[in-house]
C-alpha cells in the first residue's frame, strides 16, 4: 500500500501567541507526508530550490518517504510568513514568496505509478487534473483546494472535481464552492460536482464526511468526528494538511474502501491534526509513535462514544 | 421525578428565510418545558399578562406541565420580535417589550418544593439565586445566562454560579465569562467559579460538556455530542432552551447522576434542539412522540459512533 502526494514544500516563518520560529521546513506536502507516513509508504512530488539540503532531505528519509519526486530547481524554495493573534483560526500573511513553486510542473517518477492512492494537495486545479490523469491506476484520489482557486479558476476546478473521489475542504470553502450558506445543502451541491465523498473540516469542532448516495456502501447519513479541545495551540499551520495526511494515510493502509474505513479515517485525520498544532512547524509530527497515535484515537473515541 | 423551570413565557414575531409568524407562544420556559415534558413531569414558574388565555394554557396542559406557578399579572405578556437572515445563528432583534416580565419576582408554589431538579432559565442572576436558595431540596440545579448579565451584573452572576451544578451556555458566552479566547481554558476557568459541569453549546456543531475534576465520577475528559446537519432550519429561536429541556429532562428522569447519564443527556439535548428548529415557534415540540425522539437519538449515535 502506498500513497503519492503532490503539493508544496516550503520554509515558513510563523508567529503565534506562543512564540515564533523562522525557516521551518513546512508546506502542505511536508505536513501531509509526515502525517501519512505513520500509516503507509509515502511518495512525494514537489519542487524545491538550492536552499533545500541534506538536513531537509533527512526529515523525509527518517519517515521512509520516497523523495525521488522532489525536483531541484534553480532558485529558492517557496517561503511563507504568517502571524496568528488570538483568533488561531486565521493567519495574517506577512509575506508569500512563491520562488521556484511559481512554475511548478509536477513530474511523476515512473516508480510512483503503481501507487494505490493519490492526494492532490492545494495547487492550481489544472495541474491537479493533469496529475490525476497520469495516475489512472489509483483506487482512490483525494483532493484539497482553496478560496483562491474557487473564485479565480472555477471552470478548471470543476474539471478537476470530476476526477476526484474525496474532496477535503473547510466550511468557508464548501459554502463558497456551492454558493450556499446551509452546510448540508452546500455538501449536496458539491457532491453533485463529482466527488463520491466530501470531508468538511470545522477547525476546533472537528469534521463531517458527507457521502454521495450509494458511494462506498449503502445509507445516506453523514458522519462526524470531533477535534480535541486543546488548551495550547502553538501553531495551527498545517493542521488541515496533517488532517488530510492522517485521513488519506489510514485509507491507503486499508484493503477495502468501505464507509466504516472512511469514518475511522475521519477520526485519524482529527488525531493527526491535533498533534500537528501542539508544536511549531511539523516538529510534533516528526517524533510520534504509532502507540501515541492509537492512544489519541482511543481518546477521540471516549470523547464522543456513549457506553 | 420532576423538574421545576423558572423563566420567561412570551409571544414572538419571527421572520426567517423560510417565512414568518406572529404572536407565537414562546419564551425560554415554554421551549424548555415542552422539550423536558417528554422525559419527566415539568412544573413551570413564569409570569404572563391578560393576553395569555385558555388556548395558551392548553399548550402546557397537553403536556401535563404543572402551571400553578404561572403568575397572572395586569398588563401584557413579554413580547419579542426578531429576524433571521442567511446567518441563522444570530437574530436581529426587531423589538423587545418586557411588559409584565420587567417586574418578574418568581414565586415557587408550595406544591413544587419537593421537585428533584431545578432549571434556572436566563433571567436576572439575583432572581436565579433567590429561587435556588428556596429550592434547597433539589439534587441538581441547571442554569442558563447571557452576555447581558455577564457584562452588566458580573458580581451577582458570580454569586449565582456558586449555587448551581450545571451551567449551559454557548461559546461566546463561555469565552466572555472567562475572559479567555481558548475554549478548554475558558471552560476550566468557568468550572472554578462554581459549577460541577459546564455544557458549551456550539450551535450547528453540537455541544461539549466539561467536568470539574472528580465531579459525577472519575476521569477528566470532556465529552462532545453532535448536532444534526439540517437542510432547512425554519426558526432557530428556542433551540438553546429546547436543548436545555432535553438535557435537564433526561437527567431528571434518571435515578443516578453519573457521567454516563450526563453524556446521554447531552445527546438528548441535541436531539430536542434539532426538532425545535424544524418548524416555527415550539410547533414541532408539541407534536412529538417518544419513539420519534428515540429514533433521532439513534441517528445521532450513528452520526458519531464507530462500529
Coordinates of C-alpha atoms in Angstrom, one line a residue:
Chain A
X1 CA 0.0 0.0 0.0
X2 CA 1.4 3.4 -0.9
X3 CA 0.3 6.9 -1.5
X4 CA 1.5 9.7 -3.8
X5 CA 1.1 13.3 -2.7
X6 CA 1.6 16.3 -5.0
X7 CA 2.0 19.7 -3.4
X8 CA 4.1 22.4 -1.9
X9 CA 7.3 22.2 0.2
X10 CA 8.1 25.5 1.8
X11 CA 10.1 27.3 4.5
X12 CA 7.8 29.1 6.9
X13 CA 8.2 32.0 9.4
X14 CA 5.5 31.7 12.0
X15 CA 4.5 33.9 14.9
X16 CA 1.7 33.0 17.3
X17 CA 0.8 33.9 20.9
X18 CA 3.1 31.0 22.0
X19 CA 6.2 32.3 20.3
X20 CA 7.8 32.4 16.8
X21 CA 10.0 30.4 14.5
X22 CA 11.9 31.1 11.3
X23 CA 12.8 29.0 8.3
X24 CA 10.9 25.9 9.4
X25 CA 10.5 23.2 6.8
X26 CA 6.8 23.2 6.0
X27 CA 4.3 23.3 3.1
X28 CA 1.2 21.2 2.5
X29 CA 3.1 18.2 1.0
X30 CA 5.5 18.1 4.0
X31 CA 2.8 18.1 6.6
X32 CA 0.8 15.6 4.6
X33 CA 3.7 13.3 4.0
X34 CA 4.8 13.2 7.7
X35 CA 1.3 12.6 8.9
X36 CA 0.6 9.9 6.4
X37 CA 3.9 8.2 6.9
X38 CA 2.7 6.6 10.2
X39 CA 0.1 4.6 8.2
X40 CA 1.5 3.8 4.8
X41 CA 4.5 4.3 2.4
X42 CA 4.5 7.9 1.1
X43 CA 5.9 9.2 -2.2
X44 CA 6.2 12.9 -2.6
X45 CA 6.1 15.1 -5.7
X46 CA 7.2 18.7 -5.1
X47 CA 9.7 21.3 -6.2
X48 CA 12.5 22.9 -4.0
X49 CA 15.3 25.3 -4.6
X50 CA 19.1 25.2 -3.8
X51 CA 18.3 26.1 -0.1
X52 CA 16.9 22.6 0.4
X53 CA 19.8 20.5 1.5
X54 CA 20.7 17.3 3.2
X55 CA 19.1 18.3 6.6
X56 CA 15.7 18.8 4.9
X57 CA 16.1 15.6 2.8
X58 CA 16.7 13.7 6.0
X59 CA 13.4 14.8 7.5
X60 CA 11.6 12.8 4.8
X61 CA 14.1 9.9 4.8
X62 CA 13.6 9.5 8.6
X63 CA 10.0 8.6 7.7
X64 CA 10.8 6.4 4.8
X65 CA 9.2 8.9 2.4
X66 CA 10.2 8.5 -1.2
X67 CA 11.7 11.8 -2.4
X68 CA 12.6 10.8 -6.0
X69 CA 9.7 13.1 -7.0
X70 CA 11.2 16.2 -5.4
X71 CA 12.5 18.3 -8.2
X72 CA 15.5 20.5 -7.5
X73 CA 15.2 23.8 -9.4
X74 CA 17.5 26.8 -9.6
X75 CA 16.4 29.5 -7.1
X76 CA 14.9 29.5 -3.7
X77 CA 12.2 27.3 -2.2
X78 CA 8.7 28.7 -1.6
X79 CA 8.7 30.8 1.5
X80 CA 5.7 31.9 3.6
X81 CA 5.4 34.1 6.7
X82 CA 2.3 34.4 8.9
X83 CA 1.2 35.7 12.2
X84 CA -1.6 34.3 14.4
X85 CA -3.1 36.5 17.0
X86 CA -5.9 35.5 19.5
X87 CA -8.0 34.0 16.7
X88 CA -5.9 31.0 15.9
X89 CA -8.3 30.0 13.1
X90 CA -6.9 32.5 10.7
X91 CA -3.3 33.7 9.9
X92 CA -2.4 37.1 8.8
X93 CA 0.0 36.5 5.9
X94 CA 3.2 38.6 6.3
X95 CA 4.8 37.5 3.0
X96 CA 4.4 34.9 0.3
X97 CA 7.5 34.3 -2.0
X98 CA 6.5 31.6 -4.4
X99 CA 10.0 31.3 -5.8
X100 CA 10.5 28.0 -7.6
X101 CA 7.0 27.0 -6.8
X102 CA 5.6 29.6 -9.2
X103 CA 6.5 27.4 -12.2
X104 CA 5.9 24.1 -10.6
X105 CA 5.0 21.4 -13.3
X106 CA 4.6 18.2 -11.3
X107 CA 6.5 15.3 -12.8
X108 CA 5.6 11.8 -11.6
X109 CA 8.6 9.4 -11.4
X110 CA 8.0 6.1 -13.2
X111 CA 8.5 4.3 -9.9
X112 CA 5.5 6.1 -8.4
X113 CA 3.0 5.0 -11.0
X114 CA 1.9 1.8 -9.2
X115 CA 0.7 3.7 -6.1
X116 CA -2.7 2.8 -4.7
X117 CA -3.8 6.2 -3.6
X118 CA -3.2 9.8 -4.8
X119 CA -3.6 13.0 -2.9
X120 CA -3.7 16.3 -4.7
X121 CA -2.7 19.0 -2.2
X122 CA -3.8 22.6 -2.8
X123 CA -2.2 23.6 -6.1
X124 CA -3.6 25.1 -9.4
X125 CA -6.6 22.9 -10.4
X126 CA -5.3 22.1 -14.0
X127 CA -2.1 20.8 -12.6
X128 CA -4.1 18.6 -10.2
X129 CA -6.2 17.3 -13.1
X130 CA -3.0 16.6 -15.2
X131 CA -1.5 14.6 -12.4
X132 CA -4.8 12.7 -11.8
X133 CA -4.9 11.7 -15.5
X134 CA -1.4 10.4 -15.4
X135 CA -2.1 8.3 -12.3
X136 CA -5.0 6.4 -13.7
X137 CA -4.3 3.2 -11.8
X138 CA -5.0 4.5 -8.3
X139 CA -8.1 3.2 -6.5
X140 CA -8.8 6.5 -4.7
X141 CA -7.9 10.1 -5.3
X142 CA -8.2 12.8 -2.6
X143 CA -8.1 16.5 -3.3
X144 CA -7.7 19.8 -1.5
X145 CA -8.3 23.3 -2.8
X146 CA -8.8 26.9 -1.5
X147 CA -10.8 30.1 -1.9
X148 CA -8.3 31.5 -4.4
X149 CA -9.0 28.7 -7.0
X150 CA -12.7 28.6 -6.2
X151 CA -13.0 32.3 -7.2
X152 CA -10.2 32.6 -9.8
X153 CA -10.4 29.3 -11.7
X154 CA -13.9 27.9 -11.2
X155 CA -14.0 26.2 -14.6
X156 CA -10.7 24.5 -14.2
X157 CA -11.7 23.4 -10.7
X158 CA -14.9 22.0 -11.9
X159 CA -13.0 19.8 -14.3
X160 CA -10.7 18.6 -11.5
X161 CA -13.6 17.8 -9.2
X162 CA -15.0 15.3 -11.9
X163 CA -11.8 13.3 -11.5
X164 CA -11.5 13.0 -7.7
X165 CA -13.2 10.7 -5.2
X166 CA -12.8 12.6 -1.9
X167 CA -12.6 16.4 -1.6
X168 CA -11.3 17.7 1.7
X169 CA -12.1 21.4 2.4
X170 CA -13.3 23.6 5.2
X171 CA -16.7 25.2 5.9
X172 CA -16.0 28.5 4.2
X173 CA -14.6 26.8 1.1
X174 CA -17.6 24.4 0.9
X175 CA -20.1 27.3 1.2
X176 CA -18.2 29.4 -1.4
X177 CA -17.8 26.5 -3.8
X178 CA -21.6 25.7 -3.6
X179 CA -22.7 29.3 -3.3
X180 CA -24.9 28.2 -0.5
X181 CA -24.9 29.1 3.2
X182 CA -26.5 26.0 4.6
X183 CA -23.9 23.3 5.2
X184 CA -25.7 20.1 4.3
X185 CA -27.3 21.8 1.2
X186 CA -23.8 23.0 0.2
X187 CA -22.4 19.5 0.7
X188 CA -25.1 18.0 -1.6
X189 CA -24.2 20.6 -4.3
X190 CA -20.5 19.8 -4.1
X191 CA -21.1 16.1 -4.3
X192 CA -23.1 16.7 -7.5
X193 CA -19.9 18.2 -9.0
X194 CA -18.1 14.9 -8.9
X195 CA -16.7 13.6 -5.7
X196 CA -18.1 10.4 -4.1
X197 CA -17.4 11.8 -0.6
X198 CA -16.9 15.3 0.8
X199 CA -15.0 15.9 4.0
X200 CA -15.8 19.3 5.5
X201 CA -13.3 20.4 8.2
X202 CA -14.7 22.5 11.1
X203 CA -11.5 23.5 12.8
X204 CA -11.8 23.1 16.5
X205 CA -15.2 21.5 16.1
X206 CA -14.0 18.5 14.1
X207 CA -15.1 17.4 10.7
X208 CA -18.0 15.9 8.8
X209 CA -18.0 13.5 5.9
X210 CA -20.9 13.5 3.5
X211 CA -21.4 10.6 1.1
X212 CA -22.9 10.6 -2.3
X213 CA -26.0 8.3 -2.4
X214 CA -24.7 4.7 -2.9
X215 CA -21.0 5.6 -2.7
X216 CA -18.8 3.3 -0.5
X217 CA -21.8 1.3 0.6
X218 CA -25.4 2.0 1.4
X219 CA -27.1 4.6 3.5
X220 CA -27.2 8.4 3.2
X221 CA -26.2 9.7 6.6
X222 CA -23.2 11.9 7.1
X223 CA -20.7 11.1 9.9
X224 CA -19.0 13.5 12.3
X225 CA -15.7 13.2 14.1
X226 CA -14.5 15.5 16.9
X227 CA -11.4 17.6 17.3
X228 CA -9.6 17.5 20.6
X229 CA -10.2 20.5 22.9
X230 CA -6.6 21.7 23.1
X231 CA -5.5 24.2 25.8
X232 CA -2.5 25.5 24.0
X233 CA -2.5 25.6 20.2
X234 CA 1.1 26.7 19.4
X235 CA 0.9 26.8 15.6
X236 CA -2.2 26.0 13.6
X237 CA -0.2 26.0 10.3
X238 CA -0.5 22.7 8.6
X239 CA -3.4 21.4 10.7
X240 CA -5.6 20.8 7.6
X241 CA -2.8 19.1 5.7
X242 CA -1.9 16.9 8.6
X243 CA -5.7 16.1 8.9
X244 CA -5.6 15.1 5.2
X245 CA -2.4 13.0 5.8
X246 CA -4.0 11.1 8.6
X247 CA -7.2 10.6 6.7
X248 CA -5.7 9.5 3.4
X249 CA -2.8 7.6 5.0
X250 CA -5.3 5.5 7.0
X251 CA -7.4 4.9 3.9
X252 CA -4.3 3.8 1.9
X253 CA -3.4 1.3 4.7
X254 CA -6.8 -0.5 4.4
X255 CA -7.7 -3.1 1.8
X256 CA -11.3 -2.2 1.5
X257 CA -12.9 1.2 0.8
X258 CA -16.0 0.9 3.0
X259 CA -17.9 3.7 4.8
X260 CA -16.6 2.3 8.1
X261 CA -13.0 2.7 6.8
X262 CA -13.7 6.3 5.8
X263 CA -15.3 7.0 9.2
X264 CA -12.3 5.7 11.0
X265 CA -10.1 7.7 8.6
X266 CA -12.0 10.9 9.7
X267 CA -11.0 10.1 13.3
X268 CA -7.4 9.6 12.3
X269 CA -7.5 12.9 10.4
X270 CA -8.5 14.7 13.6
X271 CA -5.9 12.8 15.6
X272 CA -3.0 13.9 13.3
X273 CA -4.4 17.5 13.1
X274 CA -4.4 17.7 16.9
X275 CA -0.8 16.5 17.1
X276 CA 0.4 19.0 14.4
X277 CA -0.7 22.1 16.3
X278 CA 1.0 21.1 19.6
X279 CA 4.4 22.4 18.4
X280 CA 5.7 24.9 15.9
X281 CA 6.1 23.6 12.3
X282 CA 5.9 19.8 11.8
X283 CA 8.1 19.1 14.8
X284 CA 5.4 17.1 16.6
X285 CA 4.7 15.0 13.5
X286 CA 8.4 14.0 13.4
X287 CA 8.6 12.4 16.8
X288 CA 5.4 10.4 17.1
X289 CA 4.9 6.7 17.7
X290 CA 2.1 4.6 16.4
X291 CA 1.2 3.9 20.0
X292 CA 0.8 7.6 20.7
X293 CA -1.4 7.9 17.7
X294 CA -3.6 4.9 18.7
X295 CA -3.9 6.2 22.2
X296 CA -5.2 9.5 20.9
X297 CA -7.6 7.7 18.6
X298 CA -8.9 6.0 21.7
X299 CA -9.2 9.3 23.4
X300 CA -11.2 10.7 20.4
X301 CA -13.5 7.7 20.8
X302 CA -14.0 8.3 24.5
X303 CA -14.7 12.0 23.7
X304 CA -17.7 11.0 21.6
X305 CA -18.9 7.5 22.2
X306 CA -21.6 6.5 24.7
X307 CA -21.3 3.3 26.5
Chain B
X1 CA -39.1 12.5 39.2
X2 CA -40.0 16.1 38.4
X3 CA -38.3 19.3 37.3
X4 CA -39.0 23.0 38.1
X5 CA -38.2 25.6 35.5
X6 CA -38.1 29.3 36.1
X7 CA -38.0 31.7 33.1
X8 CA -39.9 33.6 30.5
X9 CA -43.1 33.0 28.7
X10 CA -43.5 35.2 25.7
X11 CA -45.2 35.9 22.4
X12 CA -42.8 36.1 19.5
X13 CA -42.9 37.5 16.0
X14 CA -40.3 35.7 13.9
X15 CA -39.1 36.2 10.3
X16 CA -36.6 33.8 8.7
X17 CA -35.7 32.9 5.1
X18 CA -38.4 30.2 5.4
X19 CA -41.3 32.6 6.2
X20 CA -42.7 34.4 9.2
X21 CA -45.1 34.1 12.1
X22 CA -46.7 36.4 14.6
X23 CA -47.8 36.1 18.2
X24 CA -46.4 32.6 18.7
X25 CA -46.4 31.3 22.2
X26 CA -42.7 31.2 23.0
X27 CA -40.1 32.2 25.7
X28 CA -37.3 30.2 27.3
X29 CA -39.5 28.5 29.9
X30 CA -42.0 27.4 27.2
X31 CA -39.4 25.8 24.9
X32 CA -37.7 24.2 27.9
X33 CA -41.0 22.9 29.4
X34 CA -42.2 21.3 26.2
X35 CA -38.9 19.7 25.5
X36 CA -38.5 18.4 29.0
X37 CA -42.0 17.1 29.2
X38 CA -41.2 14.1 27.0
X39 CA -38.8 12.9 29.8
X40 CA -40.3 13.9 33.1
X41 CA -43.0 15.8 34.9
X42 CA -42.5 19.6 34.5
X43 CA -43.5 22.4 36.8
X44 CA -43.2 25.9 35.4
X45 CA -42.7 29.3 37.2
X46 CA -43.3 32.3 35.0
X47 CA -45.4 35.5 34.6
X48 CA -47.9 36.3 31.9
X49 CA -50.4 39.1 31.2
X50 CA -54.1 39.2 30.4
X51 CA -53.4 38.2 26.7
X52 CA -52.5 34.7 28.0
X53 CA -55.7 32.7 27.8
X54 CA -57.2 29.2 27.7
X55 CA -55.6 28.4 24.4
X56 CA -52.1 29.1 25.7
X57 CA -52.8 27.3 29.0
X58 CA -53.9 24.3 27.0
X59 CA -50.5 24.0 25.3
X60 CA -48.9 23.3 28.7
X61 CA -51.8 21.1 29.9
X62 CA -51.5 18.9 26.8
X63 CA -48.0 18.1 28.0
X64 CA -49.0 17.6 31.7
X65 CA -47.0 20.6 32.6
X66 CA -48.0 22.0 36.0
X67 CA -48.9 25.7 35.5
X68 CA -49.7 26.6 39.1
X69 CA -46.5 28.6 39.1
X70 CA -47.6 30.8 36.2
X71 CA -48.5 34.2 37.8
X72 CA -51.2 36.3 36.0
X73 CA -50.3 39.9 36.2
X74 CA -52.1 43.0 35.0
X75 CA -50.8 44.1 31.6
X76 CA -49.4 42.3 28.6
X77 CA -47.1 39.2 28.3
X78 CA -43.5 39.7 27.3
X79 CA -43.2 40.2 23.5
X80 CA -40.2 39.8 21.3
X81 CA -39.7 40.2 17.6
X82 CA -36.7 39.0 15.6
X83 CA -35.5 38.5 12.1
X84 CA -33.0 35.9 10.8
X85 CA -31.3 36.4 7.5
X86 CA -28.8 34.0 5.9
X87 CA -26.8 33.6 9.1
X88 CA -29.3 31.6 11.1
X89 CA -27.0 31.7 14.1
X90 CA -28.0 35.2 15.1
X91 CA -31.3 37.1 15.2
X92 CA -31.6 40.8 14.6
X93 CA -34.0 41.9 17.3
X94 CA -36.8 44.0 15.9
X95 CA -38.4 44.8 19.3
X96 CA -38.4 43.7 22.9
X97 CA -41.4 44.6 25.1
X98 CA -40.7 43.2 28.5
X99 CA -44.2 44.2 29.8
X100 CA -45.2 42.1 32.9
X101 CA -41.8 40.3 32.7
X102 CA -40.0 43.5 33.7
X103 CA -41.0 43.1 37.3
X104 CA -41.0 39.3 37.5
X105 CA -40.4 38.1 41.1
X106 CA -40.6 34.3 40.8
X107 CA -42.9 32.7 43.4
X108 CA -42.5 29.0 44.0
X109 CA -45.8 27.3 44.8
X110 CA -45.6 25.1 47.9
X111 CA -46.5 22.0 45.7
X112 CA -43.3 22.5 43.7
X113 CA -41.0 22.3 46.6
X114 CA -40.4 18.5 46.5
X115 CA -39.1 18.6 42.9
X116 CA -35.9 16.7 42.2
X117 CA -34.3 19.0 39.7
X118 CA -34.3 22.8 39.1
X119 CA -33.6 24.7 35.9
X120 CA -32.9 28.5 36.1
X121 CA -33.5 29.8 32.6
X122 CA -32.0 33.1 31.5
X123 CA -33.3 35.7 34.0
X124 CA -31.5 38.3 36.2
X125 CA -28.9 36.4 38.3
X126 CA -30.1 37.5 41.7
X127 CA -33.6 36.2 40.9
X128 CA -31.9 32.9 39.9
X129 CA -30.0 32.8 43.2
X130 CA -33.1 33.5 45.3
X131 CA -35.0 30.7 43.6
X132 CA -32.1 28.3 44.1
X133 CA -32.0 29.1 47.8
X134 CA -35.7 28.4 48.2
X135 CA -35.3 25.1 46.4
X136 CA -32.7 23.6 48.7
X137 CA -34.0 20.1 48.4
X138 CA -33.2 19.5 44.7
X139 CA -30.4 17.1 43.8
X140 CA -29.3 19.0 40.7
X141 CA -29.6 22.6 39.5
X142 CA -29.0 23.7 35.9
X143 CA -28.6 27.3 34.9
X144 CA -28.5 29.5 31.8
X145 CA -27.4 33.1 31.4
X146 CA -26.4 35.5 28.6
X147 CA -24.0 38.2 27.6
X148 CA -26.2 40.9 29.0
X149 CA -25.8 39.6 32.6
X150 CA -22.1 38.6 32.1
X151 CA -21.3 42.3 31.3
X152 CA -23.9 44.2 33.4
X153 CA -24.1 42.1 36.6
X154 CA -20.9 40.1 37.0
X155 CA -20.9 40.1 40.8
X156 CA -24.5 38.9 41.0
X157 CA -23.8 36.2 38.4
X158 CA -20.7 35.1 40.3
X159 CA -22.9 34.5 43.4
X160 CA -25.4 32.5 41.4
X161 CA -22.7 30.3 39.8
X162 CA -21.6 29.2 43.3
X163 CA -25.1 27.7 43.8
X164 CA -25.6 25.8 40.5
X165 CA -24.4 22.3 39.4
X166 CA -24.5 22.6 35.6
X167 CA -24.2 25.8 33.6
X168 CA -25.4 25.7 30.0
X169 CA -24.1 28.5 27.8
X170 CA -22.7 29.0 24.2
X171 CA -19.1 29.5 23.0
X172 CA -19.3 33.3 23.0
X173 CA -20.8 33.4 26.5
X174 CA -18.2 31.0 27.9
X175 CA -15.3 33.0 26.4
X176 CA -16.8 36.3 27.7
X177 CA -17.5 34.9 31.2
X178 CA -13.9 33.6 31.5
X179 CA -12.3 36.5 29.6
X180 CA -10.4 33.8 27.6
X181 CA -10.4 33.0 23.9
X182 CA -9.3 29.4 24.2
X183 CA -12.3 27.2 24.8
X184 CA -10.9 24.5 27.1
X185 CA -9.0 27.1 29.2
X186 CA -12.3 29.1 29.3
X187 CA -14.1 26.0 30.5
X188 CA -11.6 25.4 33.3
X189 CA -12.0 29.0 34.5
X190 CA -15.8 28.8 34.5
X191 CA -15.7 25.5 36.4
X192 CA -13.6 27.2 39.0
X193 CA -16.4 29.7 39.5
X194 CA -18.7 27.0 41.0
X195 CA -20.5 24.6 38.6
X196 CA -19.6 20.9 38.7
X197 CA -20.1 20.6 34.9
X198 CA -20.2 23.1 32.1
X199 CA -22.2 22.5 28.8
X200 CA -20.9 24.7 26.0
X201 CA -23.3 24.8 23.0
X202 CA -21.7 25.1 19.6
X203 CA -24.8 25.7 17.5
X204 CA -24.7 23.6 14.3
X205 CA -21.5 21.8 15.6
X206 CA -23.1 20.3 18.7
X207 CA -22.1 20.7 22.3
X208 CA -19.3 19.8 24.7
X209 CA -19.6 19.0 28.4
X210 CA -16.6 19.7 30.6
X211 CA -16.4 18.2 34.1
X212 CA -14.8 19.5 37.2
X213 CA -12.2 17.1 38.5
X214 CA -13.9 14.4 40.5
X215 CA -17.5 15.6 39.7
X216 CA -20.1 12.9 38.8
X217 CA -17.4 10.2 38.8
X218 CA -13.7 9.8 37.9
X219 CA -11.8 11.0 34.9
X220 CA -11.1 14.4 33.5
X221 CA -12.0 14.2 29.8
X222 CA -14.7 16.3 28.3
X223 CA -17.4 14.8 26.0
X224 CA -18.8 16.0 22.8
X225 CA -22.2 15.4 21.2
X226 CA -23.1 16.4 17.6
X227 CA -25.9 18.5 16.2
X228 CA -27.8 17.2 13.2
X229 CA -26.9 18.7 9.9
X230 CA -30.3 20.1 8.9
X231 CA -31.1 21.2 5.4
X232 CA -33.8 23.6 6.3
X233 CA -33.7 25.4 9.6
X234 CA -37.0 27.3 9.7
X235 CA -36.7 29.1 13.0
X236 CA -33.7 28.8 15.3
X237 CA -35.5 30.6 18.2
X238 CA -35.6 28.4 21.3
X239 CA -33.0 25.9 20.1
X240 CA -30.9 26.5 23.1
X241 CA -33.8 26.3 25.5
X242 CA -35.0 23.1 23.9
X243 CA -31.5 21.7 24.2
X244 CA -31.6 22.6 27.9
X245 CA -35.0 20.9 28.2
X246 CA -33.9 17.7 26.6
X247 CA -30.7 17.7 28.7
X248 CA -32.3 18.5 32.0
X249 CA -35.4 16.5 31.3
X250 CA -33.4 13.4 30.6
X251 CA -31.2 14.0 33.7
X252 CA -34.4 14.3 35.9
X253 CA -35.7 11.0 34.5
X254 CA -32.6 9.1 35.7
X255 CA -32.1 7.8 39.2
X256 CA -28.3 8.3 39.3
X257 CA -26.3 11.3 38.3
X258 CA -23.3 9.7 36.7
X259 CA -21.1 11.0 33.9
X260 CA -22.7 8.5 31.5
X261 CA -26.1 9.9 32.3
X262 CA -24.8 13.4 31.6
X263 CA -23.3 12.3 28.3
X264 CA -26.6 10.7 27.2
X265 CA -28.3 13.9 28.3
X266 CA -26.0 15.9 26.0
X267 CA -27.2 13.8 23.1
X268 CA -30.9 14.3 24.1
X269 CA -30.2 18.0 24.3
X270 CA -29.0 18.0 20.7
X271 CA -32.0 15.8 19.7
X272 CA -34.6 18.2 21.1
X273 CA -32.7 21.3 19.7
X274 CA -32.8 19.7 16.3
X275 CA -36.5 19.1 16.4
X276 CA -37.2 22.7 17.7
X277 CA -35.7 24.4 14.6
X278 CA -37.7 22.3 12.1
X279 CA -40.9 24.4 12.5
X280 CA -41.7 28.0 13.6
X281 CA -42.1 28.5 17.3
X282 CA -42.5 25.5 19.5
X283 CA -44.8 23.8 17.0
X284 CA -42.6 20.7 16.4
X285 CA -42.1 20.2 20.2
X286 CA -45.9 20.0 20.6
X287 CA -46.4 17.1 18.3
X288 CA -43.5 14.7 19.0
X289 CA -43.7 11.1 20.2
X290 CA -41.1 9.4 22.4
X291 CA -40.5 7.0 19.5
X292 CA -39.5 9.8 17.2
X293 CA -37.2 11.2 19.9
X294 CA -35.5 7.8 20.4
X295 CA -35.2 7.3 16.7
X296 CA -33.4 10.6 16.4
X297 CA -31.2 9.7 19.4
X298 CA -30.2 6.6 17.5
X299 CA -29.5 8.7 14.4
X300 CA -27.2 11.0 16.5
X301 CA -25.4 7.8 17.6
X302 CA -24.9 6.6 14.0
X303 CA -23.7 10.1 13.1
X304 CA -20.8 9.8 15.6
X305 CA -20.1 6.2 16.7
X306 CA -17.7 3.9 15.0
X307 CA -18.5 0.2 14.8

